[in-house]
Amino acid sequence: MTAFALLITTLIVLVAGHLSVLAALVVTSSMQSRQKRREPLIDSARQSIVAVLSADDEDASVALEGLVELSPREKADILLDLVTSVGGSSQQMLGAIAEEVGILPAARLDIESRRWSRRLYAARVLTAFGVRSDSVAMLLQDRAPEVRAQAATWAAVAPSEATTELLLTMLDDSDGLCRFAAQDALVRISSPAVPGLVDILVTGSGPLTERAVAVAGTIGDDRFSAALTALTADPSPEVRSVAATALAGIGDPTGEVTLIGLLSDESAVVRRAAARALATLGCWPASPSIETLLNDDVWAVRREAALALSALGPIGQVLLRANAQGAGRSAVMAVQILEINALTNDLEMV
Amino acid sequence: MREALASFYGTFLSPINTVVFVYFVALAVFYIVLYISASLDMRQYLRQVRAESDRDILSSEMAPSITVLVPAHNEEETIEQSIRALLTLVYPDLQIVVVDDGSTDDTVTRLVEAFDLVSTWPIYEASIETEPVDAIYRSGRFPNLVVAAKKQGGKADALNLALNLAETELVCAVDADTILDPDGLRRLVRPFLRSDDVAAAGATIRVANGCTVRQGRLATERGPHQLLAGIQVVEYLRAFLFGRPGWNRLGGNLVISGAFGLFRRQTLLDVDGYAKTVGEDMELIVRIRRSGYERGIPSRIEFVPDPVAWTEAPISLSVLSRQRERWHRGFSDSLWRHRRVCLNPRYGVLGMVVYPCFVLFEWLAPIIELIGLILVPIGLLVGEVSPFFAVLFFALALGLGILLSMLALFLEEVSFRRYGRARDRALLIAFALLESFGYRQLTLYWRLRGIVNFIRGKRSWGSMNRKGFVVAEPAQQATAGGRSNHGVQRKPAAAVRVTP
């Protein structure tokens, strides 16, 4: 009897569930249909803004009229969509429109919202319009990682000494997305971030240094040279390896001697990175040193050495041919790379 | 005779019937928990993606590089469009490696003609052993495209060769017959940016039947009108909108579809790549997660519901039956290979929650359902089960199935709304209702056949004849000046070759 009661109750609940889901589907579907009916209105508003942007003498009030009947979210979506595709005076004009229709004031208020998704959206809006505000900088220390990451993107758009400092701190954030956003923002900020990064290279250690080195290598500024050279003697092979790659990224010829020294490093990862870095720098005098790696115990190092010699021009080619005529693993690798070169030439001719 | 049967039923079968009943209740509770978990996960995800800006990674010099691994076997109908779609993927640093696994049709010829492939002889480190390679080609027009042809060794073997050829930080395994959303990779890469412990991320697979394809991309997203394809749409929505996201909060997924998944390359090499089995995608995930506990390598598995790969669903019962039989056989094989994980505290949440749940609610489900289908009529026959109880029980079983499908449709409606037309949505509701009458019983049979064939040791894949996508207009040659990722390709395919 209990089982029957349970079954009947469950069946009733199930039927009620079906009806509720069906009702919900009908409601959401009708909402979507209503949204669809608004599409011409949205398109028309977008077109009026585009018309204002393409004709310099147009009055922005024409664009404002088109936006009157739209909801705040619809207005924001249109303006955000457009502002990410334009720059200069058009961006300024869109900023003025966004200010006028209340998008930017609302975003400034939402920065302090208790809901992380609102703070995130506000940071996105202010990033897109390149708004400079100390209150956005506060979001770099927000408790929600998504918001911190978005604020890092904003900091790249509106950099200052204080935000750069916070970005450097964010390189050691507990959340990977924030670390990535900080690295990316520092690369975009570039030159003003160099002194802070040099400090980290000199005083930092472990993964933090690795991340800073990766940024330094991408920025490629001479001011990193001394710190990176020092890091090629770091106890961690990972750090030595990324430092070698970064030295090549800087393009500073004074690093060549250091890199040649790294060709005999005890770590295969570092030897590979050094060979690749010397090839990137086009350091042909290093060819004889790289040639010795053709006989390295590690296959990946031999391959990198062969590729490096191949990239170093005639002298590298001569050394490869000389090795190809010999015996052993250096000959095998040299023959393979020379065959590839021949085929690649054919491919280019095709 | 009838009395003897009734006595036998009462003594031996009635307890089993009770077990079936309890199992049904447990299954219902499990699905409700899974749905709640999926809804919470989806809510969090949607709030995030709707609020944040989405273009930064595309211009970032710090974005991790990705190689798309495409195993292909007898895919001449769809391969060209699939590769064109891959070439138009929006991602800053992207390589594509296609491996033809001993096709007997014109798959390679199609590729050679379509992409100006020229034979080359690169060097690569054969970290994972594979069948012999016949040829490796590079495209004269797309420097980031490499095609390899090898002796047939199965999908896993083809993926392993592609893995050997790849040199990037991340690799993305896709099926040759799938079409990816252009910005799918950008969204799928997020979990890897978030945590160094993420080993793999899976995405949603949707049914492309009914949609039209233009220049390798989906031109219109529409639901199919055919019954079989339509029901599969509902099935896929159920699996990918609340099955997979639900596990994100309950201990992590055990499956990433082989049709679209992103992996940390080093992790794949650490676990020796794909195993040669019919369920290689699930087996790999279980192995990665297991290795995480045993060796401390990155092993977190994430599911991201937004990036979508579109695939052509079978529209004939014979092809569909082979596919489903193979899926369940592969599923059984993966669970059997890693049976030591089950209820083993050493494997934490994997051993104590995820694995047992998959065995109990996925693998055992067809067996229990079959027992129920046999015992209830017998109980009715001998008068041990009241007809009212039996009718109610079947009504509940069907009702629960339909409710889960409807909830999946509701999740779709409030989240991604990929099927925009009201007609499509109405059809999907109809398909959700019809699924329980005939189709569900067929899948029960196919899954049981998969279990039986696994026990009998069947290892073959079977064939999948594809009709090809509906093309909106004659496919245009994708050009470097077209809307492609050419502007952001940085390096040509690396020169590599097998070392002796």
PDB file of C-alpha atoms in Angstrom, chain A residues 97-327:
ATOM      1  CA  ILE A  97      26.530  58.414 -26.621  1.00  0.00           C
ATOM      2  CA  ALA A  98      27.057  55.732 -23.944  1.00  0.00           C
ATOM      3  CA  GLU A  99      27.463  58.480 -21.360  1.00  0.00           C
ATOM      4  CA  GLU A 100      24.339  60.234 -22.584  1.00  0.00           C
ATOM      5  CA  VAL A 101      22.088  57.164 -22.589  1.00  0.00           C
ATOM      6  CA  GLY A 102      23.277  56.141 -19.143  1.00  0.00           C
ATOM      7  CA  ILE A 103      25.375  53.085 -20.005  1.00  0.00           C
ATOM      8  CA  LEU A 104      28.618  54.426 -18.524  1.00  0.00           C
ATOM      9  CA  PRO A 105      27.040  55.971 -15.408  1.00  0.00           C
ATOM     10  CA  ALA A 106      25.300  52.647 -14.720  1.00  0.00           C
ATOM     11  CA  ALA A 107      28.576  50.772 -15.193  1.00  0.00           C
ATOM     12  CA  ARG A 108      30.344  53.114 -12.753  1.00  0.00           C
ATOM     13  CA  LEU A 109      27.666  52.325 -10.190  1.00  0.00           C
ATOM     14  CA  ASP A 110      27.784  48.585 -10.852  1.00  0.00           C
ATOM     15  CA  ILE A 111      31.494  48.463 -10.064  1.00  0.00           C
ATOM     16  CA  GLU A 112      30.446  48.429  -6.447  1.00  0.00           C
ATOM     17  CA  SER A 113      27.611  45.956  -6.891  1.00  0.00           C
ATOM     18  CA  ARG A 114      27.468  42.971  -4.551  1.00  0.00           C
ATOM     19  CA  ARG A 115      26.900  40.644  -7.529  1.00  0.00           C
ATOM     20  CA  TRP A 116      30.122  39.582  -9.205  1.00  0.00           C
ATOM     21  CA  SER A 117      28.453  39.236 -12.613  1.00  0.00           C
ATOM     22  CA  ARG A 118      27.408  42.908 -12.465  1.00  0.00           C
ATOM     23  CA  ARG A 119      30.898  44.011 -11.493  1.00  0.00           C
ATOM     24  CA  LEU A 120      32.252  41.879 -14.324  1.00  0.00           C
ATOM     25  CA  TYR A 121      29.893  43.414 -16.866  1.00  0.00           C
ATOM     26  CA  ALA A 122      30.650  46.897 -15.589  1.00  0.00           C
ATOM     27  CA  ALA A 123      34.385  46.277 -15.949  1.00  0.00           C
ATOM     28  CA  ARG A 124      33.787  45.006 -19.466  1.00  0.00           C
ATOM     29  CA  VAL A 125      31.804  48.115 -20.440  1.00  0.00           C
ATOM     30  CA  LEU A 126      34.410  50.473 -18.972  1.00  0.00           C
ATOM     31  CA  THR A 127      37.213  48.510 -20.683  1.00  0.00           C
ATOM     32  CA  ALA A 128      35.509  48.689 -24.048  1.00  0.00           C
ATOM     33  CA  PHE A 129      35.081  52.469 -23.804  1.00  0.00           C
ATOM     34  CA  GLY A 130      38.578  52.949 -22.339  1.00  0.00           C
ATOM     35  CA  VAL A 131      37.227  54.783 -19.286  1.00  0.00           C
ATOM     36  CA  ARG A 132      39.938  55.813 -16.803  1.00  0.00           C
ATOM     37  CA  SER A 133      38.732  55.571 -13.244  1.00  0.00           C
ATOM     38  CA  ASP A 134      40.359  54.770  -9.921  1.00  0.00           C
ATOM     39  CA  SER A 135      37.322  52.753  -8.925  1.00  0.00           C
ATOM     40  CA  VAL A 136      37.925  50.309 -11.806  1.00  0.00           C
ATOM     41  CA  ALA A 137      41.491  49.894 -10.562  1.00  0.00           C
ATOM     42  CA  MET A 138      40.020  48.612  -7.309  1.00  0.00           C
ATOM     43  CA  LEU A 139      38.620  45.665  -9.236  1.00  0.00           C
ATOM     44  CA  LEU A 140      42.172  44.417  -9.740  1.00  0.00           C
ATOM     45  CA  GLN A 141      41.881  43.226  -6.145  1.00  0.00           C
ATOM     46  CA  ASP A 142      38.290  41.993  -6.434  1.00  0.00           C
ATOM     47  CA  ARG A 143      37.384  38.756  -4.658  1.00  0.00           C
ATOM     48  CA  ALA A 144      35.985  37.193  -7.876  1.00  0.00           C
ATOM     49  CA  PRO A 145      38.771  35.978 -10.193  1.00  0.00           C
ATOM     50  CA  GLU A 146      36.662  36.645 -13.319  1.00  0.00           C
ATOM     51  CA  VAL A 147      36.381  40.287 -12.283  1.00  0.00           C
ATOM     52  CA  ARG A 148      40.108  40.571 -11.512  1.00  0.00           C
ATOM     53  CA  ALA A 149      40.926  39.114 -14.937  1.00  0.00           C
ATOM     54  CA  GLN A 150      38.594  41.570 -16.684  1.00  0.00           C
ATOM     55  CA  ALA A 151      40.077  44.426 -14.659  1.00  0.00           C
ATOM     56  CA  ALA A 152      43.533  43.359 -15.884  1.00  0.00           C
ATOM     57  CA  THR A 153      42.276  43.762 -19.438  1.00  0.00           C
ATOM     58  CA  TRP A 154      41.032  47.224 -18.489  1.00  0.00           C
ATOM     59  CA  ALA A 155      44.419  48.059 -16.973  1.00  0.00           C
ATOM     60  CA  ALA A 156      46.062  47.392 -20.324  1.00  0.00           C
ATOM     61  CA  VAL A 157      43.669  49.846 -21.968  1.00  0.00           C
ATOM     62  CA  ALA A 158      44.095  52.548 -19.322  1.00  0.00           C
ATOM     63  CA  PRO A 159      47.561  51.911 -17.825  1.00  0.00           C
ATOM     64  CA  SER A 160      49.008  53.817 -14.885  1.00  0.00           C
ATOM     65  CA  GLU A 161      51.887  53.288 -12.486  1.00  0.00           C
ATOM     66  CA  ALA A 162      49.551  52.011  -9.777  1.00  0.00           C
ATOM     67  CA  THR A 163      47.684  49.547 -12.012  1.00  0.00           C
ATOM     68  CA  THR A 164      50.934  48.247 -13.500  1.00  0.00           C
ATOM     69  CA  GLU A 165      52.137  47.585  -9.985  1.00  0.00           C
ATOM     70  CA  LEU A 166      48.942  45.627  -9.258  1.00  0.00           C
ATOM     71  CA  LEU A 167      49.331  43.688 -12.497  1.00  0.00           C
ATOM     72  CA  LEU A 168      52.840  42.675 -11.485  1.00  0.00           C
ATOM     73  CA  THR A 169      51.421  41.396  -8.194  1.00  0.00           C
ATOM     74  CA  MET A 170      48.741  39.540 -10.137  1.00  0.00           C
ATOM     75  CA  LEU A 171      51.442  37.483 -11.866  1.00  0.00           C
ATOM     76  CA  ASP A 172      51.402  35.439  -8.665  1.00  0.00           C
ATOM     77  CA  ASP A 173      47.589  35.269  -8.388  1.00  0.00           C
ATOM     78  CA  SER A 174      46.051  32.043  -7.138  1.00  0.00           C
ATOM     79  CA  ASP A 175      43.790  31.868 -10.207  1.00  0.00           C
ATOM     80  CA  GLY A 176      45.305  30.914 -13.565  1.00  0.00           C
ATOM     81  CA  LEU A 177      42.947  33.110 -15.561  1.00  0.00           C
ATOM     82  CA  CYS A 178      44.116  36.166 -13.608  1.00  0.00           C
ATOM     83  CA  ARG A 179      47.775  35.241 -14.111  1.00  0.00           C
ATOM     84  CA  PHE A 180      47.158  34.883 -17.838  1.00  0.00           C
ATOM     85  CA  ALA A 181      45.254  38.181 -17.983  1.00  0.00           C
ATOM     86  CA  ALA A 182      48.071  39.910 -16.076  1.00  0.00           C
ATOM     87  CA  GLN A 183      50.736  38.523 -18.412  1.00  0.00           C
ATOM     88  CA  ASP A 184      48.718  39.582 -21.425  1.00  0.00           C
ATOM     89  CA  ALA A 185      48.080  43.065 -20.010  1.00  0.00           C
ATOM     90  CA  LEU A 186      51.770  43.580 -19.184  1.00  0.00           C
ATOM     91  CA  VAL A 187      52.726  42.595 -22.735  1.00  0.00           C
ATOM     92  CA  ARG A 188      50.214  45.135 -24.067  1.00  0.00           C
ATOM     93  CA  ILE A 189      51.435  47.844 -21.671  1.00  0.00           C
ATOM     94  CA  SER A 190      54.992  46.957 -22.702  1.00  0.00           C
ATOM     95  CA  SER A 191      57.598  49.652 -21.936  1.00  0.00           C
ATOM     96  CA  PRO A 192      56.107  51.137 -18.715  1.00  0.00           C
ATOM     97  CA  ALA A 193      55.961  47.611 -17.262  1.00  0.00           C
ATOM     98  CA  VAL A 194      59.662  46.923 -17.849  1.00  0.00           C
ATOM     99  CA  PRO A 195      61.158  48.318 -14.592  1.00  0.00           C
ATOM    100  CA  GLY A 196      58.715  46.343 -12.443  1.00  0.00           C
ATOM    101  CA  LEU A 197      59.351  43.195 -14.424  1.00  0.00           C
ATOM    102  CA  VAL A 198      63.117  43.638 -14.081  1.00  0.00           C
ATOM    103  CA  ASP A 199      62.610  43.820 -10.318  1.00  0.00           C
ATOM    104  CA  ILE A 200      60.772  40.506 -10.359  1.00  0.00           C
ATOM    105  CA  LEU A 201      63.454  38.936 -12.551  1.00  0.00           C
ATOM    106  CA  VAL A 202      66.098  40.015 -10.070  1.00  0.00           C
ATOM    107  CA  THR A 203      64.280  39.238  -6.831  1.00  0.00           C
ATOM    108  CA  GLY A 204      61.637  36.619  -7.725  1.00  0.00           C
ATOM    109  CA  SER A 205      61.924  32.868  -7.918  1.00  0.00           C
ATOM    110  CA  GLY A 206      60.191  29.753  -9.260  1.00  0.00           C
ATOM    111  CA  PRO A 207      56.998  29.944 -11.323  1.00  0.00           C
ATOM    112  CA  LEU A 208      56.633  33.700 -10.733  1.00  0.00           C
ATOM    113  CA  THR A 209      60.009  34.283 -12.382  1.00  0.00           C
ATOM    114  CA  GLU A 210      59.094  31.930 -15.230  1.00  0.00           C
ATOM    115  CA  ARG A 211      55.933  33.939 -15.913  1.00  0.00           C
ATOM    116  CA  ALA A 212      57.834  37.230 -15.725  1.00  0.00           C
ATOM    117  CA  VAL A 213      60.520  35.875 -18.076  1.00  0.00           C
ATOM    118  CA  ALA A 214      57.850  34.805 -20.586  1.00  0.00           C
ATOM    119  CA  VAL A 215      56.439  38.344 -20.540  1.00  0.00           C
ATOM    120  CA  ALA A 216      59.917  39.843 -20.822  1.00  0.00           C
ATOM    121  CA  GLY A 217      60.738  37.670 -23.831  1.00  0.00           C
ATOM    122  CA  THR A 218      57.537  38.725 -25.571  1.00  0.00           C
ATOM    123  CA  ILE A 219      58.069  42.426 -24.847  1.00  0.00           C
ATOM    124  CA  GLY A 220      61.694  42.154 -26.012  1.00  0.00           C
ATOM    125  CA  ASP A 221      63.231  45.201 -24.298  1.00  0.00           C
ATOM    126  CA  ASP A 222      67.020  45.671 -23.882  1.00  0.00           C
ATOM    127  CA  ARG A 223      66.544  46.582 -20.220  1.00  0.00           C
ATOM    128  CA  PHE A 224      65.825  42.911 -19.436  1.00  0.00           C
ATOM    129  CA  SER A 225      69.189  41.821 -20.791  1.00  0.00           C
ATOM    130  CA  ALA A 226      71.258  41.856 -17.592  1.00  0.00           C
ATOM    131  CA  ALA A 227      68.551  40.239 -15.475  1.00  0.00           C
ATOM    132  CA  LEU A 228      67.904  37.533 -18.056  1.00  0.00           C
ATOM    133  CA  THR A 229      71.608  36.823 -18.426  1.00  0.00           C
ATOM    134  CA  ALA A 230      71.807  36.371 -14.671  1.00  0.00           C
ATOM    135  CA  LEU A 231      68.811  34.006 -14.790  1.00  0.00           C
ATOM    136  CA  THR A 232      70.615  31.712 -17.218  1.00  0.00           C
ATOM    137  CA  ALA A 233      72.567  30.600 -14.127  1.00  0.00           C
ATOM    138  CA  ASP A 234      69.392  29.976 -12.098  1.00  0.00           C
ATOM    139  CA  PRO A 235      69.266  26.592 -10.323  1.00  0.00           C
ATOM    140  CA  SER A 236      65.939  25.749 -12.030  1.00  0.00           C
ATOM    141  CA  PRO A 237      66.309  24.327 -15.571  1.00  0.00           C
ATOM    142  CA  GLU A 238      62.841  25.663 -16.439  1.00  0.00           C
ATOM    143  CA  VAL A 239      63.930  29.194 -15.559  1.00  0.00           C
ATOM    144  CA  ARG A 240      67.238  28.821 -17.464  1.00  0.00           C
ATOM    145  CA  SER A 241      65.320  27.544 -20.472  1.00  0.00           C
ATOM    146  CA  VAL A 242      62.757  30.362 -20.579  1.00  0.00           C
ATOM    147  CA  ALA A 243      65.538  32.878 -19.918  1.00  0.00           C
ATOM    148  CA  ALA A 244      67.415  31.568 -22.971  1.00  0.00           C
ATOM    149  CA  THR A 245      64.287  31.875 -25.101  1.00  0.00           C
ATOM    150  CA  ALA A 246      63.633  35.357 -23.758  1.00  0.00           C
ATOM    151  CA  LEU A 247      67.195  36.472 -24.522  1.00  0.00           C
ATOM    152  CA  ALA A 248      66.534  35.562 -28.138  1.00  0.00           C
ATOM    153  CA  GLY A 249      63.253  37.476 -27.966  1.00  0.00           C
ATOM    154  CA  ILE A 250      65.124  40.617 -26.952  1.00  0.00           C
ATOM    155  CA  GLY A 251      67.490  40.275 -29.896  1.00  0.00           C
ATOM    156  CA  ASP A 252      70.414  41.541 -27.862  1.00  0.00           C
ATOM    157  CA  PRO A 253      73.673  40.252 -29.402  1.00  0.00           C
ATOM    158  CA  THR A 254      75.472  40.582 -26.053  1.00  0.00           C
ATOM    159  CA  GLY A 255      73.480  37.552 -24.913  1.00  0.00           C
ATOM    160  CA  GLU A 256      75.108  35.339 -27.548  1.00  0.00           C
ATOM    161  CA  VAL A 257      78.094  34.415 -25.418  1.00  0.00           C
ATOM    162  CA  THR A 258      75.799  33.395 -22.574  1.00  0.00           C
ATOM    163  CA  LEU A 259      73.676  31.330 -24.925  1.00  0.00           C
ATOM    164  CA  ILE A 260      76.720  29.565 -26.375  1.00  0.00           C
ATOM    165  CA  GLY A 261      77.654  28.660 -22.815  1.00  0.00           C
ATOM    166  CA  LEU A 262      74.187  27.183 -22.286  1.00  0.00           C
ATOM    167  CA  LEU A 263      74.766  24.753 -25.178  1.00  0.00           C
ATOM    168  CA  SER A 264      76.735  22.637 -22.708  1.00  0.00           C
ATOM    169  CA  ASP A 265      74.144  22.929 -19.916  1.00  0.00           C
ATOM    170  CA  GLU A 266      73.403  19.749 -18.002  1.00  0.00           C
ATOM    171  CA  SER A 267      69.678  19.989 -18.807  1.00  0.00           C
ATOM    172  CA  ALA A 268      68.509  18.909 -22.264  1.00  0.00           C
ATOM    173  CA  VAL A 269      65.636  21.398 -22.108  1.00  0.00           C
ATOM    174  CA  VAL A 270      68.137  24.228 -21.678  1.00  0.00           C
ATOM    175  CA  ARG A 271      70.439  22.966 -24.453  1.00  0.00           C
ATOM    176  CA  ARG A 272      67.464  22.827 -26.824  1.00  0.00           C
ATOM    177  CA  ALA A 273      66.328  26.302 -25.868  1.00  0.00           C
ATOM    178  CA  ALA A 274      69.860  27.678 -26.312  1.00  0.00           C
ATOM    179  CA  ALA A 275      70.239  26.148 -29.785  1.00  0.00           C
ATOM    180  CA  ARG A 276      66.865  27.526 -30.831  1.00  0.00           C
ATOM    181  CA  ALA A 277      67.661  30.939 -29.367  1.00  0.00           C
ATOM    182  CA  LEU A 278      70.979  31.176 -31.202  1.00  0.00           C
ATOM    183  CA  ALA A 279      69.208  30.285 -34.456  1.00  0.00           C
ATOM    184  CA  THR A 280      66.610  32.991 -33.767  1.00  0.00           C
ATOM    185  CA  LEU A 281      69.403  35.518 -33.217  1.00  0.00           C
ATOM    186  CA  GLY A 282      71.075  34.386 -36.459  1.00  0.00           C
ATOM    187  CA  CYS A 283      74.330  33.870 -34.544  1.00  0.00           C
ATOM    188  CA  TRP A 284      76.301  32.031 -37.226  1.00  0.00           C
ATOM    189  CA  PRO A 285      79.616  32.136 -35.294  1.00  0.00           C
ATOM    190  CA  ALA A 286      77.959  29.740 -32.846  1.00  0.00           C
ATOM    191  CA  SER A 287      77.552  27.118 -35.611  1.00  0.00           C
ATOM    192  CA  PRO A 288      80.573  24.979 -34.583  1.00  0.00           C
ATOM    193  CA  SER A 289      79.312  24.896 -30.984  1.00  0.00           C
ATOM    194  CA  ILE A 290      75.817  23.952 -32.118  1.00  0.00           C
ATOM    195  CA  GLU A 291      77.305  21.285 -34.375  1.00  0.00           C
ATOM    196  CA  THR A 292      78.562  19.385 -31.327  1.00  0.00           C
ATOM    197  CA  LEU A 293      74.947  18.959 -30.244  1.00  0.00           C
ATOM    198  CA  LEU A 294      74.273  16.878 -33.386  1.00  0.00           C
ATOM    199  CA  ASN A 295      75.799  14.058 -31.376  1.00  0.00           C
ATOM    200  CA  ASP A 296      73.872  14.812 -28.179  1.00  0.00           C
ATOM    201  CA  ASP A 297      72.448  11.895 -26.191  1.00  0.00           C
ATOM    202  CA  VAL A 298      68.951  13.361 -26.386  1.00  0.00           C
ATOM    203  CA  TRP A 299      67.117  13.077 -29.717  1.00  0.00           C
ATOM    204  CA  ALA A 300      65.188  16.303 -29.221  1.00  0.00           C
ATOM    205  CA  VAL A 301      68.451  18.231 -28.709  1.00  0.00           C
ATOM    206  CA  ARG A 302      70.007  16.697 -31.854  1.00  0.00           C
ATOM    207  CA  ARG A 303      66.920  17.697 -33.816  1.00  0.00           C
ATOM    208  CA  GLU A 304      66.949  21.239 -32.478  1.00  0.00           C
ATOM    209  CA  ALA A 305      70.663  21.549 -33.294  1.00  0.00           C
ATOM    210  CA  ALA A 306      70.077  20.359 -36.850  1.00  0.00           C
ATOM    211  CA  LEU A 307      67.183  22.779 -37.307  1.00  0.00           C
ATOM    212  CA  ALA A 308      69.300  25.588 -35.860  1.00  0.00           C
ATOM    213  CA  LEU A 309      72.221  24.868 -38.214  1.00  0.00           C
ATOM    214  CA  SER A 310      69.804  24.737 -41.108  1.00  0.00           C
ATOM    215  CA  ALA A 311      68.446  28.155 -40.122  1.00  0.00           C
ATOM    216  CA  LEU A 312      71.918  29.693 -39.737  1.00  0.00           C
ATOM    217  CA  GLY A 313      72.582  29.873 -43.466  1.00  0.00           C
ATOM    218  CA  PRO A 314      75.552  28.719 -45.536  1.00  0.00           C
ATOM    219  CA  ILE A 315      77.924  27.916 -42.684  1.00  0.00           C
ATOM    220  CA  GLY A 316      75.286  25.800 -40.970  1.00  0.00           C
ATOM    221  CA  GLN A 317      74.532  24.018 -44.251  1.00  0.00           C
ATOM    222  CA  VAL A 318      78.213  23.280 -44.780  1.00  0.00           C
ATOM    223  CA  LEU A 319      78.470  21.754 -41.329  1.00  0.00           C
ATOM    224  CA  LEU A 320      75.338  19.686 -41.899  1.00  0.00           C
ATOM    225  CA  ARG A 321      76.709  18.351 -45.195  1.00  0.00           C
ATOM    226  CA  ALA A 322      80.026  17.513 -43.544  1.00  0.00           C
ATOM    227  CA  ASN A 323      78.196  15.584 -40.837  1.00  0.00           C
ATOM    228  CA  ALA A 324      75.953  13.880 -43.380  1.00  0.00           C
ATOM    229  CA  GLN A 325      78.992  12.266 -44.964  1.00  0.00           C
ATOM    230  CA  GLY A 326      80.083  10.810 -41.664  1.00  0.00           C
ATOM    231  CA  ALA A 327      78.531   8.065 -39.576  1.00  0.00           C
TER     232      ALA A 327
END
